[in-house]
mmCIF file of C-alpha atoms in Angstrom:
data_model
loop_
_atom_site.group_PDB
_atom_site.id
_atom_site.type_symbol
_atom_site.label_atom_id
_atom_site.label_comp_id
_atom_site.label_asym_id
_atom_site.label_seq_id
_atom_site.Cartn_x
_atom_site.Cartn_y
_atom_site.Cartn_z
ATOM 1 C CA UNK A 17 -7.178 -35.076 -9.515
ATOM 2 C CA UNK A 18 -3.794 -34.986 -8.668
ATOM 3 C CA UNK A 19 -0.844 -32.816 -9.985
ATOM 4 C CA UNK A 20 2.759 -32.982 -9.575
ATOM 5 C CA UNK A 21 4.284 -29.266 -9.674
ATOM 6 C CA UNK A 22 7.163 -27.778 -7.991
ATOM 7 C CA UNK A 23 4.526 -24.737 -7.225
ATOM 8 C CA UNK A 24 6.852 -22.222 -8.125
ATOM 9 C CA UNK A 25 4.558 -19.168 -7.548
ATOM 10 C CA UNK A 26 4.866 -20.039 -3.223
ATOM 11 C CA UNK A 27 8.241 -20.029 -3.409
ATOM 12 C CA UNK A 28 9.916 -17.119 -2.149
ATOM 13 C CA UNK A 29 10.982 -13.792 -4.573
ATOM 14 C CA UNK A 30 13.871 -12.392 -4.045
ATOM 15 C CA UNK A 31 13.291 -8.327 -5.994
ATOM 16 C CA UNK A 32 16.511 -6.655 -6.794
ATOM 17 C CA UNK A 33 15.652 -3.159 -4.040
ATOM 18 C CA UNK A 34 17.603 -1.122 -7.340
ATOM 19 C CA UNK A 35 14.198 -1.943 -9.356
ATOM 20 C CA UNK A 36 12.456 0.101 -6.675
ATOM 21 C CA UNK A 37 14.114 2.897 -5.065
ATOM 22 C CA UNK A 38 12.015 5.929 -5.146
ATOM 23 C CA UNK A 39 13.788 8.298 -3.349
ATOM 24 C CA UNK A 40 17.692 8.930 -2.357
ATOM 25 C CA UNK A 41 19.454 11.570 -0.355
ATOM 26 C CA UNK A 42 22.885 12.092 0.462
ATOM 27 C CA UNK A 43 24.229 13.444 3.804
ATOM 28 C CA UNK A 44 25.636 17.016 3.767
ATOM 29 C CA UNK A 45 28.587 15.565 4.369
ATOM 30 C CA UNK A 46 28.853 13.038 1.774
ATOM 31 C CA UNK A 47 29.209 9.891 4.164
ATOM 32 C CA UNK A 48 26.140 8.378 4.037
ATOM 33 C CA UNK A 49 22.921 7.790 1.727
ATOM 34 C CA UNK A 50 19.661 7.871 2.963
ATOM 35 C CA UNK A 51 16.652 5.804 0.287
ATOM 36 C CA UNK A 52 13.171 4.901 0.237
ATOM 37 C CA UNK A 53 12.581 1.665 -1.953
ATOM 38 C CA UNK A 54 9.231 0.444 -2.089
ATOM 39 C CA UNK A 55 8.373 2.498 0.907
ATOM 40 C CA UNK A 56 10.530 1.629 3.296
ATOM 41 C CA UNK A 57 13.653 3.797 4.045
ATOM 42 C CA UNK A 58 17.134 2.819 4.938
ATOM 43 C CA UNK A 59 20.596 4.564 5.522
ATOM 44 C CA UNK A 60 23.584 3.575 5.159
ATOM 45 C CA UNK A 61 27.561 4.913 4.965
ATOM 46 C CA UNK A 62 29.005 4.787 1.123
ATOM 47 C CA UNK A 63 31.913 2.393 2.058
ATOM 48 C CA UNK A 64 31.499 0.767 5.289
ATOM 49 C CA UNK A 65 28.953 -0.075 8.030
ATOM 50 C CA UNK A 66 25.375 -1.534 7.614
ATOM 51 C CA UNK A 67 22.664 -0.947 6.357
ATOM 52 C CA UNK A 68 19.451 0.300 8.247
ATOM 53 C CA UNK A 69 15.636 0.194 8.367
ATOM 54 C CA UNK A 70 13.784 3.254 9.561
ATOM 55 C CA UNK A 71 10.257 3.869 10.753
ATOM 56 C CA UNK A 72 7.412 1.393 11.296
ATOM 57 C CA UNK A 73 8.265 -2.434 9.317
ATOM 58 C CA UNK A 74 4.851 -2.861 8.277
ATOM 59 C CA UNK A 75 2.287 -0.600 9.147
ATOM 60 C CA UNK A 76 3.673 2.634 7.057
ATOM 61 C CA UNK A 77 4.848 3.847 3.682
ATOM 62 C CA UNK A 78 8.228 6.056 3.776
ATOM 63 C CA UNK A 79 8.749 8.775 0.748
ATOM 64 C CA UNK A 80 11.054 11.933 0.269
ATOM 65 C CA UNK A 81 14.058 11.467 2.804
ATOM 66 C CA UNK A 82 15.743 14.960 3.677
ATOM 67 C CA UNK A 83 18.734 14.721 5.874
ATOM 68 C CA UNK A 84 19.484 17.741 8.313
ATOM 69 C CA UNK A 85 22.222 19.372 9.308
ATOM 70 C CA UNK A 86 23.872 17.438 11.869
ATOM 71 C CA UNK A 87 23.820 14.289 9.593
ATOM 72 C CA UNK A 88 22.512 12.396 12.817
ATOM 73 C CA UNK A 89 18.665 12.696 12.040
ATOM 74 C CA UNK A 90 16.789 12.924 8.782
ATOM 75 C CA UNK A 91 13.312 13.723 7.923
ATOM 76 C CA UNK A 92 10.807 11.733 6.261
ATOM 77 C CA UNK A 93 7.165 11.639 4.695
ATOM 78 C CA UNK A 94 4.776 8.672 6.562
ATOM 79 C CA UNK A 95 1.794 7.566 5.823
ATOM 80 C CA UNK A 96 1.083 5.843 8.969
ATOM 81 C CA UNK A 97 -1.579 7.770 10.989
ATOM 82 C CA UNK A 98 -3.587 7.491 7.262
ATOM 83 C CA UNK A 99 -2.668 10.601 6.325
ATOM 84 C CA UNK A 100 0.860 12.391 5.129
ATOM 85 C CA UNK A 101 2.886 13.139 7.794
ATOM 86 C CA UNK A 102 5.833 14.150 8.715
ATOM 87 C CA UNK A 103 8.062 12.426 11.092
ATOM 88 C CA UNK A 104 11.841 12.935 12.658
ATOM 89 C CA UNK A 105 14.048 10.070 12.849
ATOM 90 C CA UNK A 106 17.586 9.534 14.187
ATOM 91 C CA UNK A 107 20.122 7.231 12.257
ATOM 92 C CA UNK A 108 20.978 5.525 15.203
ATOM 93 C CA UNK A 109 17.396 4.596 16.336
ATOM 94 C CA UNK A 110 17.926 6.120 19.965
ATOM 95 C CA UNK A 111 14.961 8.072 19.830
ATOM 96 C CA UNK A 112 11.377 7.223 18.723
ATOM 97 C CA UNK A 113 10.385 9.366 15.358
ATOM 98 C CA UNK A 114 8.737 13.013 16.425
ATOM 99 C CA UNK A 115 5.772 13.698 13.989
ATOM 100 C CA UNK A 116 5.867 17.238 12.909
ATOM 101 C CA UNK A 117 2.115 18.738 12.625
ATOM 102 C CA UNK A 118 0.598 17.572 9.341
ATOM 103 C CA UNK A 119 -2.890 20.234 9.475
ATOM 104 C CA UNK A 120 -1.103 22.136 6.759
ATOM 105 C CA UNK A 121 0.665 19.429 4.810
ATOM 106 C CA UNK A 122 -1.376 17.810 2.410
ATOM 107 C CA UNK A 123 0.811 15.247 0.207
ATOM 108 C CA UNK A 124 4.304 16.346 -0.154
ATOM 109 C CA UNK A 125 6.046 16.544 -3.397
ATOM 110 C CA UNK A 126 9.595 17.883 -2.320
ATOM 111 C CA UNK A 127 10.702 18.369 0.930
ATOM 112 C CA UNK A 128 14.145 20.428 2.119
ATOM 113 C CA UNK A 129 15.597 20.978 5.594
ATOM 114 C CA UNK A 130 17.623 24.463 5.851
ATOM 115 C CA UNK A 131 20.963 24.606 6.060
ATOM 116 C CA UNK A 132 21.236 25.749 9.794
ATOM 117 C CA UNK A 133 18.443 23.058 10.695
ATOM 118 C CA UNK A 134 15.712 25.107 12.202
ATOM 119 C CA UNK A 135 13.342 24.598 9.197
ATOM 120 C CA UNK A 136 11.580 22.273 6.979
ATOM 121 C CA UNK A 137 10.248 23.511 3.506
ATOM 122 C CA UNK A 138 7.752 21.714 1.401
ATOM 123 C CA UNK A 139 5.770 21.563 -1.826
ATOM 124 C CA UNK A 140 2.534 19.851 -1.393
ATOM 125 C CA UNK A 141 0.017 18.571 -4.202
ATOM 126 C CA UNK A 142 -2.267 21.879 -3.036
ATOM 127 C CA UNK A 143 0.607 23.584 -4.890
ATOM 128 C CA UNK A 144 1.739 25.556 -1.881
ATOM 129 C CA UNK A 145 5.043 26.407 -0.682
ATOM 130 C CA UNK A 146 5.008 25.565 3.262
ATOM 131 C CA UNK A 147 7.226 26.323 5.945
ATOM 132 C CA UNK A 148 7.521 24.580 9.429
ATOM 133 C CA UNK A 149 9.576 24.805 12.170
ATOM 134 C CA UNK A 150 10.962 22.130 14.013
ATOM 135 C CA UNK A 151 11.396 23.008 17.356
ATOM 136 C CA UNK A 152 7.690 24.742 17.831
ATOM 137 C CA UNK A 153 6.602 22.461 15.168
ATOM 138 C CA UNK A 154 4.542 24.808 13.900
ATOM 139 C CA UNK A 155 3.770 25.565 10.267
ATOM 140 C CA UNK A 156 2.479 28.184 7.649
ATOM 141 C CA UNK A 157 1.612 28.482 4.084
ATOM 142 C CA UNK A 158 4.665 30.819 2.252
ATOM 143 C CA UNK A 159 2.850 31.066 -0.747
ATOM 144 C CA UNK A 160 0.281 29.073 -3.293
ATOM 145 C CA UNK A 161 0.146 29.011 -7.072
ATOM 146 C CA UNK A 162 -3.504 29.152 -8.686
ATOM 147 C CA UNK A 163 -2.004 27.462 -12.071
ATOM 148 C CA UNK A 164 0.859 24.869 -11.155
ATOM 149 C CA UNK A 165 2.739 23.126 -9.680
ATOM 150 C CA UNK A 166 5.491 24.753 -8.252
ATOM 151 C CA UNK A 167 8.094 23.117 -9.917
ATOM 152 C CA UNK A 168 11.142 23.029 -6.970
ATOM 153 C CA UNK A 169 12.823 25.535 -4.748
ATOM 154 C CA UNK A 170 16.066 25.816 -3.096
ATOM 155 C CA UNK A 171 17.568 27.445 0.633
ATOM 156 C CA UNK A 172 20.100 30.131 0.283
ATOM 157 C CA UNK A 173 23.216 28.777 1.870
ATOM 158 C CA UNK A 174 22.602 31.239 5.180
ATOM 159 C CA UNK A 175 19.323 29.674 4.942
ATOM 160 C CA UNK A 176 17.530 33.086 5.339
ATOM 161 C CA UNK A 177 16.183 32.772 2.017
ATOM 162 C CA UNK A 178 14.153 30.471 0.014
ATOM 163 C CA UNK A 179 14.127 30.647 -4.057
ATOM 164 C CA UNK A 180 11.368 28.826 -6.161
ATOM 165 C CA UNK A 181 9.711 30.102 -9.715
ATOM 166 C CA UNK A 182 5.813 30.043 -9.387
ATOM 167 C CA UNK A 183 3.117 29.940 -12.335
#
């Protein structure tokens, strides 16, 4: 049997990426955008410039981009050890991503850098409030709610301080 079709479902898809985006971030600065659609994460200035792809093509899943302070690097969430992780990346692609311990992380839910850079904060699906530094890369558990979720937090602008409301 023979049939004469123009096999539409092996031709190639193009998805409008605006369907898809899961994530966005803007620099502090207001120059650029960082976004994860459909796990994979891109920056990209808001008026000129290209765009570009972070992290790992094909192997990994990028979520909950967090620029830091120097608007030269930016922090993202990676699945691609098989668990959460992590991982540093630079804009420019000059250095290959740090991974930032992931012992205590569990699966993030909101992640902010601190104002002067030094720290990461994050909400995990454990419903705990952790706190890592980047330069020892260590991390520790700031506090856990029994009920909840936790439902965001913020840095105080020194970034000494870090406000969230807890069930």
């Amino acid at each position: 049997i023979r049939t004469n079709s123009p096999r539409t479902q092996l031709q190639r898809k193009f998805v409008p990426a605006s369907r898809y985006i899961d994530d966005y971030e803007l620099s502090p600065d207001g120059s650029k955008l960082a976004i994860t659609t459909r796990g994979k994460a891109f920056t990209f200035g808001n008026w000129e410039g290209a765009i570009s792809q972070h992290g790992d093509r094909n192997n990994a899943r990028y979520r909950l981009p967090a620029w830091t302070n120097d608007d030269n690097t930016m922090i993202l969430s990676s699945d691609e050890s098989g668990n959460d992780q992590l991982e540093i990346h630079t804009i420019d692609g000059s250095k290959k991503p740090q991974v930032l311990p992931s012992k205590l992380l569990g699966r993030p839910q909101l992640i902010k850098v601190s104002p002067n850079g030094e720290y990461v904060a994050l909400l995990n699906h454990r419903h705990e409030l952790v706190l890592i530094k980047i330069k020892s890369k260590r991390g520790v558990v700031i506090d856990q709610s029994k009920f909840g979720f936790m439902e965001g937090f913020n840095w105080s602008a020194d970034g000494a301080w870090i406000v969230y409301a807890k069930y």
